[in-house]
Short mmCIF file of C-alpha atoms in Angstrom, two decimals:
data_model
loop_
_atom_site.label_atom_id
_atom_site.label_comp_id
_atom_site.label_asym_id
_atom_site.label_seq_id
_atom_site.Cartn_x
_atom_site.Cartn_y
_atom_site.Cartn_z
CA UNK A 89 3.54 -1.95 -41.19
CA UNK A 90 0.69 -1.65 -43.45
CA UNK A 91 -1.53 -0.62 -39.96
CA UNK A 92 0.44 2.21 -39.97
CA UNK A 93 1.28 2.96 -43.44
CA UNK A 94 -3.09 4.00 -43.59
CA UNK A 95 -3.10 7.70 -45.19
CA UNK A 96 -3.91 10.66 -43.42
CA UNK A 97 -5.94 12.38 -45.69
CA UNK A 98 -8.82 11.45 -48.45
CA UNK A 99 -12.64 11.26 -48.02
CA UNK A 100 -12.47 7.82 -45.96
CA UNK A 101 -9.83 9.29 -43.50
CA UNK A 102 -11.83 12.85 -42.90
CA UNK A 103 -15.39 10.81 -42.49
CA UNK A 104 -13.18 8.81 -39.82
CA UNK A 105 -12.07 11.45 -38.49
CA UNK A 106 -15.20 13.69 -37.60
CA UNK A 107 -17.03 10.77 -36.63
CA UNK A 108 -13.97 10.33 -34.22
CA UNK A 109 -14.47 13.44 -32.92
CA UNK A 110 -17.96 12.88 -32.31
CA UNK A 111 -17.58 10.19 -30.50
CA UNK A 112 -15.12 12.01 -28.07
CA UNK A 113 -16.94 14.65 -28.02
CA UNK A 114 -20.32 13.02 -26.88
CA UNK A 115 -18.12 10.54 -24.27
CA UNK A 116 -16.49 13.66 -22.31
CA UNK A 117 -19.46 16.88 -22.98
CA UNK A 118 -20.25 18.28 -19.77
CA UNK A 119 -17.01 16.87 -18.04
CA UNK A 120 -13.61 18.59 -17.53
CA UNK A 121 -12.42 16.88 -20.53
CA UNK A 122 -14.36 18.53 -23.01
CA UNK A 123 -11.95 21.76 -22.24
CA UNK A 124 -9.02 20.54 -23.98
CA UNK A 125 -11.22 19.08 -27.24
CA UNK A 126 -13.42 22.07 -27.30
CA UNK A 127 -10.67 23.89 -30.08
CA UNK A 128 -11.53 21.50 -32.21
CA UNK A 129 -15.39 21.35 -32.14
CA UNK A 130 -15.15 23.73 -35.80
CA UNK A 131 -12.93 21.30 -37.63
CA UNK A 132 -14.40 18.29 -36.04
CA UNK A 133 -11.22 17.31 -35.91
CA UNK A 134 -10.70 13.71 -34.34
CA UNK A 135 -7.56 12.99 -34.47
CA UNK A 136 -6.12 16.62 -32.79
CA UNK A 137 -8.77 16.15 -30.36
CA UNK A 138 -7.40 12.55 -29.24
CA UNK A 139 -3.67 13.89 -29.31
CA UNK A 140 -4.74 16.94 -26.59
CA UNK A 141 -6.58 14.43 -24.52
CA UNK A 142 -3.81 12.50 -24.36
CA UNK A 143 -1.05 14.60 -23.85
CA UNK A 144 -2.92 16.46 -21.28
CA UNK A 145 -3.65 13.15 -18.68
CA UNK A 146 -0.58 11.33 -19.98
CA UNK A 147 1.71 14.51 -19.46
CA UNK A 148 4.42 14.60 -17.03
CA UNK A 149 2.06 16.55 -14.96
CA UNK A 150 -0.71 14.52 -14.74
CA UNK A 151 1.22 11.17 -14.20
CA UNK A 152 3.45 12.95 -11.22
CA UNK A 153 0.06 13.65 -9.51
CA UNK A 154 -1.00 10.23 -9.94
CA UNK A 155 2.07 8.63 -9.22
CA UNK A 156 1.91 10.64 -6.06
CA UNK A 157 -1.25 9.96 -4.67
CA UNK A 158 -0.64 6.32 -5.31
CA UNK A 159 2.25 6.46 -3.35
CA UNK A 160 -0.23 8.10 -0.41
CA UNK A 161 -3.07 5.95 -0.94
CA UNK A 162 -0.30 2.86 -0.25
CA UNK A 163 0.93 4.55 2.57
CA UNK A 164 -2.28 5.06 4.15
CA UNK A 165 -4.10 1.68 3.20
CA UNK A 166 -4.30 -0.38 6.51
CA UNK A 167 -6.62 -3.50 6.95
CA UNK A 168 -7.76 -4.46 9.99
CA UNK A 169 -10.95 -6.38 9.91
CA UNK A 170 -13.98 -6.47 7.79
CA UNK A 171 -16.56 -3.97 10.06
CA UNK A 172 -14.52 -1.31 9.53
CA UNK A 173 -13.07 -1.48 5.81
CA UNK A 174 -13.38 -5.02 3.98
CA UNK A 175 -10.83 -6.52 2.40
CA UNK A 176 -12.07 -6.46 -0.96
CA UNK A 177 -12.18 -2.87 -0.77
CA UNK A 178 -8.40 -2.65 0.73
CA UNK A 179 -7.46 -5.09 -1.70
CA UNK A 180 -8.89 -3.34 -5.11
CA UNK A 181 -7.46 0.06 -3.95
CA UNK A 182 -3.94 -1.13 -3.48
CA UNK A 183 -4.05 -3.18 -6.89
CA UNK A 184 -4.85 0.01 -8.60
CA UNK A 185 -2.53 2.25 -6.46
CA UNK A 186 0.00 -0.92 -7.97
CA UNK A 187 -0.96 0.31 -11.41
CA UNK A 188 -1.14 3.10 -11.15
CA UNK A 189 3.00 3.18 -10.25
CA UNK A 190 3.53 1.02 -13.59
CA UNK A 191 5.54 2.57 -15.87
CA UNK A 192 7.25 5.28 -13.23
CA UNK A 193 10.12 5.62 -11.29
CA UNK A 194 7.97 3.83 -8.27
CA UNK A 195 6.92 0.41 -9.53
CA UNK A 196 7.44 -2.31 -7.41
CA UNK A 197 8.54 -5.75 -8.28
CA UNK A 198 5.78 -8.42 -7.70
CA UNK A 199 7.37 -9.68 -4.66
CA UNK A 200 7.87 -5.49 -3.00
CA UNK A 201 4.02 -5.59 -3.51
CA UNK A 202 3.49 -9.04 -1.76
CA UNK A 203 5.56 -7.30 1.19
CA UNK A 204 3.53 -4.34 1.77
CA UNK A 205 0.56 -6.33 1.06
CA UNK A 206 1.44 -8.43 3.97
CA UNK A 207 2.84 -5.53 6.10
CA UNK A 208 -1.04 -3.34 5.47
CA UNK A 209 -2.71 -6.59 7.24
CA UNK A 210 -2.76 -5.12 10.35
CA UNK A 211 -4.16 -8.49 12.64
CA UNK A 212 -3.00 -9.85 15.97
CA UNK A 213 -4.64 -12.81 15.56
CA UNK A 214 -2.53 -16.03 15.42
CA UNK A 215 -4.51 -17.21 12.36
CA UNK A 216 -4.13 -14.15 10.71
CA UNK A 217 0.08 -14.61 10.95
CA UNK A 218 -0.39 -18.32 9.81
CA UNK A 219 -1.92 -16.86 6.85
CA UNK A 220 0.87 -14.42 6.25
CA UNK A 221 3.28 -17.01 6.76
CA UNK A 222 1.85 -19.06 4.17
CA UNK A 223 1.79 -16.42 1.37
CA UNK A 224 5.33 -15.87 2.26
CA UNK A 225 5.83 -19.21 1.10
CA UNK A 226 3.43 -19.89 -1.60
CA UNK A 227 3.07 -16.48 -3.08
CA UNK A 228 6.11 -14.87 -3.09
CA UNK A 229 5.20 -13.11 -6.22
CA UNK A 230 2.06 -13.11 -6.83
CA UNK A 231 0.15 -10.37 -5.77
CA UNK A 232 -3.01 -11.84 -7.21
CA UNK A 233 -2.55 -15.25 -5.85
CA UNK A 234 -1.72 -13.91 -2.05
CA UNK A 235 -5.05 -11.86 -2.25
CA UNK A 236 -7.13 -14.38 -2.83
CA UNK A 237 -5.68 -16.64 -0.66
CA UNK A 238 -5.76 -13.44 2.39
CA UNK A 239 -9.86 -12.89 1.03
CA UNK A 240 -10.47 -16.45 1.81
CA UNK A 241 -9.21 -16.69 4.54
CA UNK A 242 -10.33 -13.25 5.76
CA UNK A 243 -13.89 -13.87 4.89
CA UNK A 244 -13.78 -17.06 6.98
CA UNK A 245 -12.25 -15.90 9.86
CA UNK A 246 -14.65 -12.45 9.76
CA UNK A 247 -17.59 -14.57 8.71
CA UNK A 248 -20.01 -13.01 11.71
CA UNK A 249 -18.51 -9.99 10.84
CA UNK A 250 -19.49 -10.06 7.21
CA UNK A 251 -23.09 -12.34 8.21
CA UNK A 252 -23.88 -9.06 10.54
CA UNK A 253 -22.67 -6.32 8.29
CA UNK A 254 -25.54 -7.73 5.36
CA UNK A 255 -28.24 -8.33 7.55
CA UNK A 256 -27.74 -4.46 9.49
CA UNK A 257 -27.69 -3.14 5.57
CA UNK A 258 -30.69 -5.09 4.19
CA UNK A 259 -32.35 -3.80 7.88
#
């Protein structure tokens, strides 16, 4: 209670504030951002400044767009090997397309992002389904747990792949 019950007004509270605004102001100058701040700049007013930022990428707008291209991203995330797109990259996109469904109408339970998880790993190889198999058991839901388990086991079944892939880049 008493973190909320802090004034909004006296000398403390407007120093606060304008170095609030500064702050913003220096973090998102020359971006997009500073649009919807820029109103402020006179007043140095921190506080308003915050509030627009927030209800203009936390609007309904905003989060439909990236609820949406989440939803895309997932849909269009396939792993195959590690030449052509390694797993840590397939893996860190999904986790944030994951997040970036929390708190909508599309979240997915842990064990609906195992699934696709499992159904993106695109391999016919009979190691790869052993793998599968065995975060179907193990890591029903845990997201985290099945991609680590997948990365290790990726990385040593890929390991020329990866071996040639650093030695062509330092080249």
């Amino acid at each position: 209670r008493a973190l909320y019950a802090y004034p909004l007004d006296g000398r403390h509270y407007n120093l606060d504030n304008m170095t609030t605004y500064r702050l913003l102001s220096d973090l998102v100058g020359g971006t997009s951002g500073y649009t919807w701040i820029s109103e402020f700049d006179r007043a140095q007013n921190g506080r308003a400044a915050w509030r627009a930022l927030v209800e203009h990428y936390e609007g309904g707008g905003q989060r439909e767009k990236r609820m949406s291209a989440a939803v895309a991203a997932i849909k269009a995330l396939p792993y195959r090997n590690e030449t052509v797109f390694p797993f840590e990259d397939f893996s860190r996109k999904l986790i944030q397309a994951y997040r970036d469904l929390e708190g909508t109408d599309e979240e997915m339970t842990d064990f609906n992002k195992v699934k696709t998880l499992l159904e993106k790993v695109q391999i016919n190889l009979p190691r790869a389904e052993v793998a599968k198999s065995h975060v179907r058991q193990h890591f029903r839901q845990d997201v985290y747990g099945a991609i680590e388990y997948l990365g290790t086991e990726f990385a040593d079944m890929f390991a020329d792949a990866i071996t040639f892939k650093r030695g062509r880049a330092r080249g």
